[in-house]
XYZ file of C-alpha atoms in Angstrom:
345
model
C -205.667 25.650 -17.781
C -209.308 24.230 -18.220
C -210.638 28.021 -18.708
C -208.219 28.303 -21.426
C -209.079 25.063 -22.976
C -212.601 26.265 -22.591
C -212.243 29.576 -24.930
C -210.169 27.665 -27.651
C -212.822 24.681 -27.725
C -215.855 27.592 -27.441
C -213.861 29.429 -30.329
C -213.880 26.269 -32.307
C -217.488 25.719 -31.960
C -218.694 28.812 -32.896
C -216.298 28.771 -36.122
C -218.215 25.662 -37.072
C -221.483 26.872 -35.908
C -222.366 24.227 -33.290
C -223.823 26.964 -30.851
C -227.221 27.007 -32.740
C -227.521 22.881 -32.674
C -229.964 21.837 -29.593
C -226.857 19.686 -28.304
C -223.065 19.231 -29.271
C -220.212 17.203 -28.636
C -216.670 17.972 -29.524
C -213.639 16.821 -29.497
C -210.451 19.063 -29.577
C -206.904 17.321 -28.699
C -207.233 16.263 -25.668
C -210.113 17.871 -23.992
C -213.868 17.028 -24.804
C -216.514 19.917 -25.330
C -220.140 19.101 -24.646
C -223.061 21.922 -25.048
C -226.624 21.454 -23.853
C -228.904 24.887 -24.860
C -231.118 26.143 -22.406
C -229.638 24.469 -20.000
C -225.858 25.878 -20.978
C -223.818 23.165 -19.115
C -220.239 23.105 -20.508
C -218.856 20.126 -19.424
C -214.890 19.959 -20.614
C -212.966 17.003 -19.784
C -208.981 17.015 -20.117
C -206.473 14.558 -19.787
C -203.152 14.605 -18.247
C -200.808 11.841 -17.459
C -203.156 9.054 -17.820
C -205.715 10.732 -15.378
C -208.975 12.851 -16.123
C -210.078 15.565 -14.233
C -214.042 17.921 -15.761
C -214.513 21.426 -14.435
C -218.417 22.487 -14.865
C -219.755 25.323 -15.015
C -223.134 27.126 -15.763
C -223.233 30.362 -17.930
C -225.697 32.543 -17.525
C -224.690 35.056 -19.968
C -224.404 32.662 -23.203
C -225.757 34.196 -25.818
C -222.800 36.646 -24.996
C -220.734 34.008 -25.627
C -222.197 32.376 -28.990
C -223.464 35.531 -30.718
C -220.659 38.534 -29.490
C -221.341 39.991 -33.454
C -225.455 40.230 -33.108
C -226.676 43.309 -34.817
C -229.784 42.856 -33.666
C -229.557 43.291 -30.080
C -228.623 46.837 -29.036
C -225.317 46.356 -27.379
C -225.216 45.576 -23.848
C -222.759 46.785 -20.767
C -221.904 45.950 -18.098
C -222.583 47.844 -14.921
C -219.995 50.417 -14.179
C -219.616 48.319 -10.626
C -218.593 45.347 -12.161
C -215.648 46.793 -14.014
C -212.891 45.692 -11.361
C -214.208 42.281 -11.258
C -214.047 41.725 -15.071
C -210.667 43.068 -15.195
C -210.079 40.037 -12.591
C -211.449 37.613 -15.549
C -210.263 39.533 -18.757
C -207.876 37.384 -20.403
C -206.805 38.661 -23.976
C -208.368 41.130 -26.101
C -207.261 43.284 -29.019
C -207.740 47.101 -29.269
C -206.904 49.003 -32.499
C -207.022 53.157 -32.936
C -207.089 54.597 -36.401
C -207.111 57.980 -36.928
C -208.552 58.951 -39.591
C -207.002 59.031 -43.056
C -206.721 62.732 -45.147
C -209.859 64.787 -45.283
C -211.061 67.703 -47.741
C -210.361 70.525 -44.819
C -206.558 68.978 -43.979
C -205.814 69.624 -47.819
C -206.892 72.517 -47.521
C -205.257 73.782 -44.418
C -208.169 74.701 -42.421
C -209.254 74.108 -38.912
C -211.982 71.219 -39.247
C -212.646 70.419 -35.912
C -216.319 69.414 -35.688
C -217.178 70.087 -39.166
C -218.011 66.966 -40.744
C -216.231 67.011 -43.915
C -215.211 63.707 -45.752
C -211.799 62.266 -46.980
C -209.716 62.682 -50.335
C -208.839 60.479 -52.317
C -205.340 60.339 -50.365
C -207.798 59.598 -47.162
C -209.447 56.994 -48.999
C -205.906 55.259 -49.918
C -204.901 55.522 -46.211
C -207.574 54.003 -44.401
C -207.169 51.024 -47.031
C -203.568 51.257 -45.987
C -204.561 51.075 -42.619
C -206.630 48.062 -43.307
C -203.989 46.024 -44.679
C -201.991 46.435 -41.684
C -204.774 45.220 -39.446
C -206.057 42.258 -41.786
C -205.397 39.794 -39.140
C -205.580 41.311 -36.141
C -209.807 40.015 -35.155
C -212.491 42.656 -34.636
C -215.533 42.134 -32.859
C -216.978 45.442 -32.836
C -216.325 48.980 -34.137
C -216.642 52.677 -32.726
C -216.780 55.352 -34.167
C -217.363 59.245 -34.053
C -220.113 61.025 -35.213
C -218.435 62.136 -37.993
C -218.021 60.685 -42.058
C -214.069 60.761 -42.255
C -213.868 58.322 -39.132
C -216.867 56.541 -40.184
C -215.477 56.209 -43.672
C -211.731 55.498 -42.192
C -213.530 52.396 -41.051
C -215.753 51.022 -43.580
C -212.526 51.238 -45.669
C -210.057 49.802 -44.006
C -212.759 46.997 -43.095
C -212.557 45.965 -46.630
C -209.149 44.798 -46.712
C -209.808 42.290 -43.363
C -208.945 38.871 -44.284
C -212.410 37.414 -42.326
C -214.485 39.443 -44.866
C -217.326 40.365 -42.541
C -219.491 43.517 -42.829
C -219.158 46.184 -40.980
C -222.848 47.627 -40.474
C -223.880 50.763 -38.407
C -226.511 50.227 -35.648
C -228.899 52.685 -35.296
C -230.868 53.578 -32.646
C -232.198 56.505 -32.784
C -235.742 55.221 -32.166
C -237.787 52.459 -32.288
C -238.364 52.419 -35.856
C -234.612 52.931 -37.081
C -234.242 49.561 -34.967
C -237.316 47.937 -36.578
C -236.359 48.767 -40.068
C -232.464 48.186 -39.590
C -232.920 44.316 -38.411
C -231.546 41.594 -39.882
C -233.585 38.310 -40.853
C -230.904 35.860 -41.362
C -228.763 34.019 -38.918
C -225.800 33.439 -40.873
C -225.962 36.820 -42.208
C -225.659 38.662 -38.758
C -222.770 35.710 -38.393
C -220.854 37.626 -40.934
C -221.589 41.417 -39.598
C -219.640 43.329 -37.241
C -221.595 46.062 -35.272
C -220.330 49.619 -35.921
C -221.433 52.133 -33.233
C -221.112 55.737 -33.610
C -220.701 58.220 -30.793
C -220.250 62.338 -30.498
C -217.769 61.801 -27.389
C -215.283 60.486 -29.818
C -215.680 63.318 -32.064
C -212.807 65.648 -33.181
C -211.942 68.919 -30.330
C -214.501 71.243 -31.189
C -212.128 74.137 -32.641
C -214.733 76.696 -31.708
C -214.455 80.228 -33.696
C -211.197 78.931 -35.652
C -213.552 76.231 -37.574
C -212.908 76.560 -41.438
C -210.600 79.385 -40.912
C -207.012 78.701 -42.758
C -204.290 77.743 -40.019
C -201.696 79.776 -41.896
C -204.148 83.008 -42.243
C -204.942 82.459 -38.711
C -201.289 82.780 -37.377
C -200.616 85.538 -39.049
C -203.704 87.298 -38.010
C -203.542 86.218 -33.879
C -199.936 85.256 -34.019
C -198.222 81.861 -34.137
C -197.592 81.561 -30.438
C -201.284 82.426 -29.180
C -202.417 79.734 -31.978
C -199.707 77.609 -30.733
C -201.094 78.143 -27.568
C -204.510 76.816 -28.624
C -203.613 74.212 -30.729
C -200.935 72.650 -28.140
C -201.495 73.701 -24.480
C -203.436 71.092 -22.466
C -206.116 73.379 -20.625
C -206.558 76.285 -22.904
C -209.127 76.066 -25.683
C -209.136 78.148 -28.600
C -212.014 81.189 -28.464
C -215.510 79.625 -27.714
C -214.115 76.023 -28.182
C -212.760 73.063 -26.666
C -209.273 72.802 -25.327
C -207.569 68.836 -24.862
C -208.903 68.245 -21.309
C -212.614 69.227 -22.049
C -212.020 66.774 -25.125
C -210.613 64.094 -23.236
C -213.415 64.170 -20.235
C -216.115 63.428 -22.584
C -213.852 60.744 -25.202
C -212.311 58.964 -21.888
C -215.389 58.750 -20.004
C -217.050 56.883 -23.067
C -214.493 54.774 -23.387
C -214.436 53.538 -19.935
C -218.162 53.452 -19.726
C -218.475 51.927 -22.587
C -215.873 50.441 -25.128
C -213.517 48.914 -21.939
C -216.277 47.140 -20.880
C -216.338 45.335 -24.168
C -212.824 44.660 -24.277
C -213.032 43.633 -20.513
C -215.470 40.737 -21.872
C -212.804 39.489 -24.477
C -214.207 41.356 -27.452
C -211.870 42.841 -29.663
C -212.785 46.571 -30.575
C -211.794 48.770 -33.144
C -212.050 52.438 -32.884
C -211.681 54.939 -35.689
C -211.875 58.813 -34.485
C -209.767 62.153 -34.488
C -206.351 63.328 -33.450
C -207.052 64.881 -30.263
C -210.371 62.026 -29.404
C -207.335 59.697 -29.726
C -204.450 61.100 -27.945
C -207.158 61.603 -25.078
C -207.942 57.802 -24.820
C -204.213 57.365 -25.352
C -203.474 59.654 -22.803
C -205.555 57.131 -20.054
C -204.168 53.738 -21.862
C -200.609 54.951 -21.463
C -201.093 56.923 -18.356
C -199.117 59.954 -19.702
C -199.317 63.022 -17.877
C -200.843 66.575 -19.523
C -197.675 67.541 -20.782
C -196.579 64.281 -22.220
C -199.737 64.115 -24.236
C -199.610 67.315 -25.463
C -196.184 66.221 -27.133
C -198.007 63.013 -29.176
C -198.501 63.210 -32.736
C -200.891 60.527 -34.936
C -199.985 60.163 -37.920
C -203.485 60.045 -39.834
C -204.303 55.952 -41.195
C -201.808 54.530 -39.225
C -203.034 52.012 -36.845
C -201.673 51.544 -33.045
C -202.214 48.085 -31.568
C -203.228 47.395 -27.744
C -203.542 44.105 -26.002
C -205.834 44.101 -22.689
C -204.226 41.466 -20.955
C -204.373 40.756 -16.939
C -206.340 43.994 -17.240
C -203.583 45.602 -18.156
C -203.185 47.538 -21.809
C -199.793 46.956 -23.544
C -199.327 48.588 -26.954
C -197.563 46.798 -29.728
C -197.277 49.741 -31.805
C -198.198 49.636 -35.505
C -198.679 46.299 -37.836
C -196.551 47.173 -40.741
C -197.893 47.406 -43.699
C -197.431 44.950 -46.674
C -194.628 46.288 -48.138
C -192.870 47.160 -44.837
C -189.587 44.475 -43.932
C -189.457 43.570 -40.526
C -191.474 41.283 -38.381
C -194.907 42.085 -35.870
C -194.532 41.207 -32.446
C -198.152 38.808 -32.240
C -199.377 37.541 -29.556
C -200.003 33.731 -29.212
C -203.530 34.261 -29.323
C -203.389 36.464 -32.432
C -201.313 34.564 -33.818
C -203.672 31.294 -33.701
C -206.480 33.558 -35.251
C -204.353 34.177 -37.998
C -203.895 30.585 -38.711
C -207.573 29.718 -38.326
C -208.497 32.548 -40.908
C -205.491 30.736 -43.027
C -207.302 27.251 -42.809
C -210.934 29.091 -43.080
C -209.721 30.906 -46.048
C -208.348 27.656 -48.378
């Protein structure tokens, strides 16, 4: 009870920016918040039946805590050890997939794979899509591939989020891509969100059939041998990647990596690639090599996961503003919502 008093006071304070003040005091129902810097001491008092009860406890990882949107800071993990004992502590975070929206080479019918090629116009209207669906779902932090269609599947549908923060691309190439890519301004790095782009997320590397046309190509192997590449599990198409090599490199990022974050309570967004997806999918879901090879993404339409317990449950897709029917929310989604309502009059 008094940890979960603790994140909704915390969440408070940061929306009215009392982390940065050298002392605060708060007041929220019936608990009391009171934050001393350097020394981080939370001190949270509750009532209950006449009686008063305070649970302290020192944080040593605070700027965590009051800053989880820096763009400054490269971003941090956790030591792959630690990742059972922060599933212990997770308590709620979102997780949202998007595959990216139409690009010039699915127009056009040809095998793309790796080829960095950017979106139509019909791409460009479906990661907006996309972002209307997710508009109030919150988003910490973004990942992405390597590659513009994802990258622009996210700045897109970023637009359209009701909290209106930036989404801005950390580089770190080398030390002077960081020096010349800071930020001066607190409030400003406030209102970012960190984008990170990684190759593991990339699209399956479609080895020899890249930019060949998919119809052409059937009728010059035959449809079941390019069946056979495009659909078999283990079996990649000539000098390429099949689905496992795809998912050992996009699954081992993620869990390195991105579940880490969510582990912490961030919420992460990832736009990527059909088969980058159904990989990570593949581990979230824990489907087995012929149930994944059966799942289709539809391109710009979201999927929803909440970490919860350490557990991931999917809630399937936000419908989209003209869709009927009502989205399953969470209670904790569901009080972000009305804090970006009140934040938003």
């Amino acid at each position: 009870m008094a940890t979960a008093v603790f994140h909704q006071a915390l969440g408070t304070a940061q929306s009215h920016q009392h982390l940065q003040n050298s002392g605060s005091h708060l007041e929220f129902g019936n608990a009391s918040l009171k934050l001393i810097s350097k020394g981080f001491k939370v001190d949270i008092g509750l009532s209950r039946r006449g009686s008063y009860s305070s649970w302290k406890k020192k944080f040593g990882l605070i700027q965590a805590l009051a800053s989880q949107t820096s763009v400054v800071q490269p971003v941090s993990y956790p030591p792959n050890n630690s990742s059972d004992e922060l599933r212990k502590k997770s308590s709620e975070a979102a997780l949202i997939l998007i595959r990216h929206g139409e690009s010039l080479w699915n127009e056009k019918n040809l095998f793309t794979g790796c080829v960095d090629v950017p979106l139509t116009k019909k791409g460009v209207e479906e990661a907006i899509e996309a972002g209307k669906r997710i508009s109030n779902i919150p988003v910490d932090m973004i990942y992405t591939s390597a590659l513009i269609r994802a990258q622009m599947t996210a700045m897109l549908a970023m637009t359209q989020h009701r909290r209106k923060k930036v989404p801005i691309i950390l580089h770190n190439e080398n030390e002077q891509a960081r020096e010349w890519s800071q930020i001066f301004s607190e409030d400003t790095k406030k209102q970012s969100i960190p984008v990170v782009t990684a190759s593991q997320l990339n699209e399956r590397m479609y080895g020899e059939l890249q930019g060949l046309n998919k119809q052409e190509t059937a009728d010059r192997f035959g449809k079941e041998k390019v069946h056979e590449w495009r659909r078999s599990y283990d079996i990649p198409p000539p000098n390429g990647e099949s689905l496992e090599m795809c998912a050992e490199r996009a699954v081992a990022y993620f869990k390195d990596h991105i579940e880490p974050q969510l582990l912490s309570g961030k919420n992460v967004m990832i736009a990527a690639h059909g088969n980058s997806l159904r990989s990570i999918i593949m581990y979230l879901d824990k489907l087995t090599s012929q149930e994944v090879i059966n799942l289709e993404l539809s391109t710009g339409i979201p999927m929803l996961y909440i970490l919860k317990g350490g557990k991931f449950i999917r809630r399937g897709s936000p419908p989209g503003p003209t869709e009927a029917g009502v989205y399953a929310y969470t209670r904790s989604l569901a009080l972000y919502r009305q804090k970006l309502d009140d934040m938003l009059r």
